mmCIF file of C-alpha atoms in Angstrom:
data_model
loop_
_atom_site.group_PDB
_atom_site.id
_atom_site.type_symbol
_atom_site.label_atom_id
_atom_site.label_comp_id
_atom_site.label_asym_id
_atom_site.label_seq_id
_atom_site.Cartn_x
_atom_site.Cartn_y
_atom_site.Cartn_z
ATOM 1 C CA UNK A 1 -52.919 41.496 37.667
ATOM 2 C CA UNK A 2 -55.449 40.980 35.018
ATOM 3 C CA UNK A 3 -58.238 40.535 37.032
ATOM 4 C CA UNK A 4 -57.131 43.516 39.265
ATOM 5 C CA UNK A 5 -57.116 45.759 35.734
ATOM 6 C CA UNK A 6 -60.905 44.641 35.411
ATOM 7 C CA UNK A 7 -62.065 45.683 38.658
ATOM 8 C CA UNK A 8 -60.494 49.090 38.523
ATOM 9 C CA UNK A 9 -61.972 49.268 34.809
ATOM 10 C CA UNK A 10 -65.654 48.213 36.207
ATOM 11 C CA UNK A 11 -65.385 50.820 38.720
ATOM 12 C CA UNK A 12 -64.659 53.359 36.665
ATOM 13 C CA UNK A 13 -67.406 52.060 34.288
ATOM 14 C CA UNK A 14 -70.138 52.263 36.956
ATOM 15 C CA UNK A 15 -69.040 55.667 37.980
ATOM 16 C CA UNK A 16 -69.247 57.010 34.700
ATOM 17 C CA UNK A 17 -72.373 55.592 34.522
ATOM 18 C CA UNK A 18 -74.031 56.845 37.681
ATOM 19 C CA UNK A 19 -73.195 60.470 37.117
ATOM 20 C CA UNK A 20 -73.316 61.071 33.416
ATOM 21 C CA UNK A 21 -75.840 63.861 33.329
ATOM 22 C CA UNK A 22 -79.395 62.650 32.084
ATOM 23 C CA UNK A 23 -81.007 63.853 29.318
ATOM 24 C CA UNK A 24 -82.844 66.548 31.846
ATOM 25 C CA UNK A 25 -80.441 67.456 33.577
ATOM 26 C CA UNK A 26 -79.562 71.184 33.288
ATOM 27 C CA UNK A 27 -75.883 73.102 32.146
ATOM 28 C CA UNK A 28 -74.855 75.636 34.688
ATOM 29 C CA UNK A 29 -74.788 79.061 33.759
ATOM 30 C CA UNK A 30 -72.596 82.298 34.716
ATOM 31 C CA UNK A 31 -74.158 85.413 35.596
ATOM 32 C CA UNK A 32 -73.816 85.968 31.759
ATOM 33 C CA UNK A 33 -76.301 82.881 30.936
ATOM 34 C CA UNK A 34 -73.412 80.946 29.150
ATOM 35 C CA UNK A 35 -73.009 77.515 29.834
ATOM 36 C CA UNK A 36 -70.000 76.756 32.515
ATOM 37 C CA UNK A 37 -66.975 75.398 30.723
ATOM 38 C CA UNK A 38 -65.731 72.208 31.666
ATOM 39 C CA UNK A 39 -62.064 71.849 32.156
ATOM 40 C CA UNK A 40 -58.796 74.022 31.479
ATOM 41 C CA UNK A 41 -59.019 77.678 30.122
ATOM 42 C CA UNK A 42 -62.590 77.993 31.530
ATOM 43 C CA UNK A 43 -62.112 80.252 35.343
ATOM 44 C CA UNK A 44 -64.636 81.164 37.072
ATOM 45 C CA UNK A 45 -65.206 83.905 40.231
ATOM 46 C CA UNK A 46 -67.393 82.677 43.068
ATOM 47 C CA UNK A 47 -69.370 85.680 44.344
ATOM 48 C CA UNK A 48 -72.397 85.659 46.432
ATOM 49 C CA UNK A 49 -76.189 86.046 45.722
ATOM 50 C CA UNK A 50 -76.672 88.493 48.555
ATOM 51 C CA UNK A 51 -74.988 91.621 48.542
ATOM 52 C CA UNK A 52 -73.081 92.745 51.781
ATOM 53 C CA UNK A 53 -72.494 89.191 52.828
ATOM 54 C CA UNK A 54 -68.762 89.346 51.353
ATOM 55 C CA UNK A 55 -66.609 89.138 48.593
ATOM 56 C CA UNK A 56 -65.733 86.113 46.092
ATOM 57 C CA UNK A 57 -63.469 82.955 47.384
ATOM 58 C CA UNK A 58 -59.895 83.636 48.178
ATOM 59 C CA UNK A 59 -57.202 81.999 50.262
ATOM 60 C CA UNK A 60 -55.854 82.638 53.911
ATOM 61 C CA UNK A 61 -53.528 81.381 56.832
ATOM 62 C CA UNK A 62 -55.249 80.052 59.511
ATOM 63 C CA UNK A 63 -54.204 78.963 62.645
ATOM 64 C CA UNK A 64 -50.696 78.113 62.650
ATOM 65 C CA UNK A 65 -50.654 78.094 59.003
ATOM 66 C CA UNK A 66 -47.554 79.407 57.329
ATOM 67 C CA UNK A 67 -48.583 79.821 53.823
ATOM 68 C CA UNK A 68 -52.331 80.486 52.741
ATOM 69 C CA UNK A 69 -53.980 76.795 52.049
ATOM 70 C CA UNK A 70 -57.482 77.881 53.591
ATOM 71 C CA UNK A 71 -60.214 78.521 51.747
ATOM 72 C CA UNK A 72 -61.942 81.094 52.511
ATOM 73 C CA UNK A 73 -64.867 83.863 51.376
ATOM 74 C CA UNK A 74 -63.415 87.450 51.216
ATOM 75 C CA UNK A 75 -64.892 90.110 54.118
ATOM 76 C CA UNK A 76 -64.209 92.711 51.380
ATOM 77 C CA UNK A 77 -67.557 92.800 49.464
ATOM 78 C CA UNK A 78 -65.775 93.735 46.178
ATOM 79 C CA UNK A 79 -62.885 91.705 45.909
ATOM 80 C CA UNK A 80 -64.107 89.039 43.317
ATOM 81 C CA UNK A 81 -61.491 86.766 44.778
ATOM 82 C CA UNK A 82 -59.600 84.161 43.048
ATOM 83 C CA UNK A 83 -61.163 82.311 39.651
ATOM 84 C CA UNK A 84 -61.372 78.566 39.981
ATOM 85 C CA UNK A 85 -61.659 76.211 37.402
ATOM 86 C CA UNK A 86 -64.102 72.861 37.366
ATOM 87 C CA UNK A 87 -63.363 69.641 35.892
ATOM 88 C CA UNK A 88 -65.985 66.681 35.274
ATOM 89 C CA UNK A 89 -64.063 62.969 34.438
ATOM 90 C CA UNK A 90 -65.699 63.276 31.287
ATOM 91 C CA UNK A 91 -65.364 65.087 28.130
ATOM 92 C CA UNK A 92 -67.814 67.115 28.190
ATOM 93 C CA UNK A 93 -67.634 70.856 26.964
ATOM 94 C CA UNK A 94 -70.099 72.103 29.658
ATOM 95 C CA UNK A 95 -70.714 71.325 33.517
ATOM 96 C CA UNK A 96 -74.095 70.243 34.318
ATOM 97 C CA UNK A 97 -75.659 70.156 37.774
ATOM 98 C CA UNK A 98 -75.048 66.836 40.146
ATOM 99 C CA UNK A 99 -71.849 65.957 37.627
ATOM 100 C CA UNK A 100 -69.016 65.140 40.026
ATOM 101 C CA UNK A 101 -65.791 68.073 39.983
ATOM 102 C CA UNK A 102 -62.543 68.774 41.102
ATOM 103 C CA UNK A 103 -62.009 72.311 41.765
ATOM 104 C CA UNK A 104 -58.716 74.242 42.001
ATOM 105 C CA UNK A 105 -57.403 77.230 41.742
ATOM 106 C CA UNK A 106 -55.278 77.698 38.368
ATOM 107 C CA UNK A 107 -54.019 81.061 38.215
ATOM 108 C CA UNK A 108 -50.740 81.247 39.340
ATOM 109 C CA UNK A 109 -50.190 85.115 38.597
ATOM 110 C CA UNK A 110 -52.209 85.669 41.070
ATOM 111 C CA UNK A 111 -51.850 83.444 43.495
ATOM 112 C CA UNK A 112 -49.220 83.465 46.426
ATOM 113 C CA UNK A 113 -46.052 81.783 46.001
ATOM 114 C CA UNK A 114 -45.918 79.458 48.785
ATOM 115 C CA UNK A 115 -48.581 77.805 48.219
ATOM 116 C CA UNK A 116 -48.489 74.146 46.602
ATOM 117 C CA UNK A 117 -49.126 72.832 43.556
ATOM 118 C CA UNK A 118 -51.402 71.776 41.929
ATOM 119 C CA UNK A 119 -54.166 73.445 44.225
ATOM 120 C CA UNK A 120 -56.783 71.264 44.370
ATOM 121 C CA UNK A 121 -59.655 72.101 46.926
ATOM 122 C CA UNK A 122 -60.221 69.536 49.193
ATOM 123 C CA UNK A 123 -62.046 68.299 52.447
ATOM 124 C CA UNK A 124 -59.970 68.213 55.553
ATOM 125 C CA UNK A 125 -61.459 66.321 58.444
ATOM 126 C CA UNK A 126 -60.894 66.260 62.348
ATOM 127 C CA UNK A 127 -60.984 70.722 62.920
ATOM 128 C CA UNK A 128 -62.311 72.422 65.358
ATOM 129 C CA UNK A 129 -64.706 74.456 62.668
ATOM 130 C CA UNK A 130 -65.545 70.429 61.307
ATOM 131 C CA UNK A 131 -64.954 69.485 57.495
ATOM 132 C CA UNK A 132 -63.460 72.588 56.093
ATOM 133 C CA UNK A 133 -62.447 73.188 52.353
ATOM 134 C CA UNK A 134 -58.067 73.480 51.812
ATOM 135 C CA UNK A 135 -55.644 72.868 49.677
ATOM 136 C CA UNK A 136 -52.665 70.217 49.396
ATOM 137 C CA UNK A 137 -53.463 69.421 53.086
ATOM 138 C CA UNK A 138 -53.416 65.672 55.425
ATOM 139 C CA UNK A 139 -56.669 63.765 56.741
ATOM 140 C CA UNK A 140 -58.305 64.680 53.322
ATOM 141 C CA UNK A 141 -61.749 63.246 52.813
ATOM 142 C CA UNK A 142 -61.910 61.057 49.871
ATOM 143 C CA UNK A 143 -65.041 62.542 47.875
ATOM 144 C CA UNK A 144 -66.308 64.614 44.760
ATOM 145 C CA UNK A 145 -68.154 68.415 45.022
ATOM 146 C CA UNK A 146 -71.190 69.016 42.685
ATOM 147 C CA UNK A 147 -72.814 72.019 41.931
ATOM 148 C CA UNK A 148 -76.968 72.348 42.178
ATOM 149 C CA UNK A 149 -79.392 75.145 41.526
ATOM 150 C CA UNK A 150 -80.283 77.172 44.808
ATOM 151 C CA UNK A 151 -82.295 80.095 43.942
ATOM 152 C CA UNK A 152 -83.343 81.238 40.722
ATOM 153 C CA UNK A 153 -80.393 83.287 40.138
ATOM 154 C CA UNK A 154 -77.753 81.379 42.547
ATOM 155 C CA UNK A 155 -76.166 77.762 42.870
ATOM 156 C CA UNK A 156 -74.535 76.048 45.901
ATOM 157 C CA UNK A 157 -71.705 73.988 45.810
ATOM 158 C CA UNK A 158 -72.096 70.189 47.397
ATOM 159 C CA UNK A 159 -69.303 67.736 48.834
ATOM 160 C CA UNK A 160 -70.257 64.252 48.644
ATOM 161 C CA UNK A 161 -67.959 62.048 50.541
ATOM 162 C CA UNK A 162 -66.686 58.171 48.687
ATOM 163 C CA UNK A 163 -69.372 56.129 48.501
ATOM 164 C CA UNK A 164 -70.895 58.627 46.060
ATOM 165 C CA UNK A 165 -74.571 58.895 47.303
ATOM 166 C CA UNK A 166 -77.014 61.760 47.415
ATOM 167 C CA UNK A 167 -77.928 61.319 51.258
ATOM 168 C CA UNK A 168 -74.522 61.803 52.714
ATOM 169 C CA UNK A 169 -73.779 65.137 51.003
ATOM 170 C CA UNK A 170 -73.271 68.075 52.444
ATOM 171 C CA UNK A 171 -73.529 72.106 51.773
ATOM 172 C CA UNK A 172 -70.742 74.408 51.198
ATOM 173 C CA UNK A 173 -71.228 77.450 53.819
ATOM 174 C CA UNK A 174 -69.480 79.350 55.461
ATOM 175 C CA UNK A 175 -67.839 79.152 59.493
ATOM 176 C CA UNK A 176 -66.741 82.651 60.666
ATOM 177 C CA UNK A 177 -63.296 81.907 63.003
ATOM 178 C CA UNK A 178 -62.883 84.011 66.060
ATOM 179 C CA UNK A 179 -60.525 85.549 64.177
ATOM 180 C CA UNK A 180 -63.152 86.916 61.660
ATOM 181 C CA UNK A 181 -62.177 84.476 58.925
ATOM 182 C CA UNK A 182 -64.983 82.899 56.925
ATOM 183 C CA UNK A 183 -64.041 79.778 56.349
ATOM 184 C CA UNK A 184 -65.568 77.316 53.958
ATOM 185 C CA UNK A 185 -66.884 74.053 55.450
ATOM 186 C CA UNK A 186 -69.096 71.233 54.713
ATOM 187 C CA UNK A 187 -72.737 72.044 56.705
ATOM 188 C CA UNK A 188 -76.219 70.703 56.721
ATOM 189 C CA UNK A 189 -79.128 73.243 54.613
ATOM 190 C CA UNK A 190 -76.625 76.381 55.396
ATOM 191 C CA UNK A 191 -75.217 76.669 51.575
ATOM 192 C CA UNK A 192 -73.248 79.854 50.477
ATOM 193 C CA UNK A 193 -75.568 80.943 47.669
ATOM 194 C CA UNK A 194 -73.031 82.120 44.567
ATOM 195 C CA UNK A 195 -72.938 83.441 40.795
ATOM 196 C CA UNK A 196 -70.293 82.676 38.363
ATOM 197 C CA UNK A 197 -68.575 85.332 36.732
ATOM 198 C CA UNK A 198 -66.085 84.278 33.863
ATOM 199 C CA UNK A 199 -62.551 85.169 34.287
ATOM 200 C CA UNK A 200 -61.460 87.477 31.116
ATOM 201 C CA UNK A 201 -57.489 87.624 31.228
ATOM 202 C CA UNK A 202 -58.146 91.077 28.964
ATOM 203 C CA UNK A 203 -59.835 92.824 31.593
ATOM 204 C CA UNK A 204 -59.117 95.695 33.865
ATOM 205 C CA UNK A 205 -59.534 95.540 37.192
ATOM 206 C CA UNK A 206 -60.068 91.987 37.091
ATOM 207 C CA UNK A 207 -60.127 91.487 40.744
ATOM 208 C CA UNK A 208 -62.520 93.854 41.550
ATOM 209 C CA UNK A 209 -66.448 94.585 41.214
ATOM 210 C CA UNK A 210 -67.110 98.006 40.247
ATOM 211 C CA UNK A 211 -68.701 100.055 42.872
ATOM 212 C CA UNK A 212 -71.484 100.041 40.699
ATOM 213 C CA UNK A 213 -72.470 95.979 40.786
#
């Protein structure tokens, strides 16, 4: 048992380790150059780069699905979406690029009733569409995302499936269903290119972009 308590604790040692950020690595930043919070109370909307490519990230029933556990970009250009939240093992205030994350949705105001809890995005394997993002879901890839810089004003998000290592990551894009449904999966050099905006619990019309943006 002992010796079973000091492998788990060397494992955790030499993750921690490997993807502390280094002393040049960079902090994320939302659309209003503020670092991105690590952690609880810190939500952020997804929404893309390129305008008239869609809306922010939402959920949807696919398939044969019941209850909305599909990730999925809006086809509504200014729905923002749901806010998600991003968590690093580490206690850090900020999120830096190429830390490991959880993401999840946290808002449950907002969010449908049926769906599960806690909702955790995660990798599903063995689809038609190939790796696809869900939540609370069964053949789940064991892995971390990551987020990187993209274009000068945009970031992609990054699944990198357990062993942790840079070559067998993949892209977050998108996969449009036949039944128009953009669905997030894991691809190779096809990222969806997105800004954060912070989630302000104060604000009107929090859902929505103004015609204007």
């Amino acid at each position: 048992m002992k010796s079973t308590t000091l492998f788990a604790l060397f494992l955790l040692c030499a993750l921690t380790s490997s993807y502390l950020p280094s002393a040049t690595a960079d902090v994320v930043l939302d659309m209003d150059g503020n670092p991105l919070g690590n952690g609880w109370q810190n939500e952020y909307f997804m929404l893309p780069v390129t305008r008239g490519s869609g809306g922010g990230i939402a959920l949807a029933a696919t398939g044969n699905e019941r209850c909305p556990v599909t990730v999925v970009q809006s086809h509504i250009e200014r729905d923002k979406g749901y806010a998600a939240t991003f968590r690093a093992p580490f206690h850090l205030p900020f999120i830096a690029e190429g830390l490991p994350l959880t993401i999840s949705f946290d808002n449950f105001e907002v969010l449908p009733r049926c769906v599960p809890t806690p909702l955790w995005w995660a990798i599903v394997d063995g689809l038609a569409e190939g790796p696809a993002v869900k939540i609370e879901y069964r053949d789940i890839v064991e892995g971390w995302f990551k987020i990187q810089k993209a274009y000068p004003l945009g970031y992609k998000l990054l699944f990198c499936p357990v062993p942790l290592e840079d070559s067998t990551c993949g892209d977050i894009g998108i996969y449009t269903d036949d039944k128009g449904f953009r669905r997030l999966v894991v691809t190779k050099n096809k990222p969806l290119v997105v800004q954060f905006q912070k989630f302000d619990p104060l604000a009107k019309n929090n859902l929505v972009l103004p015609a204007s943006e």
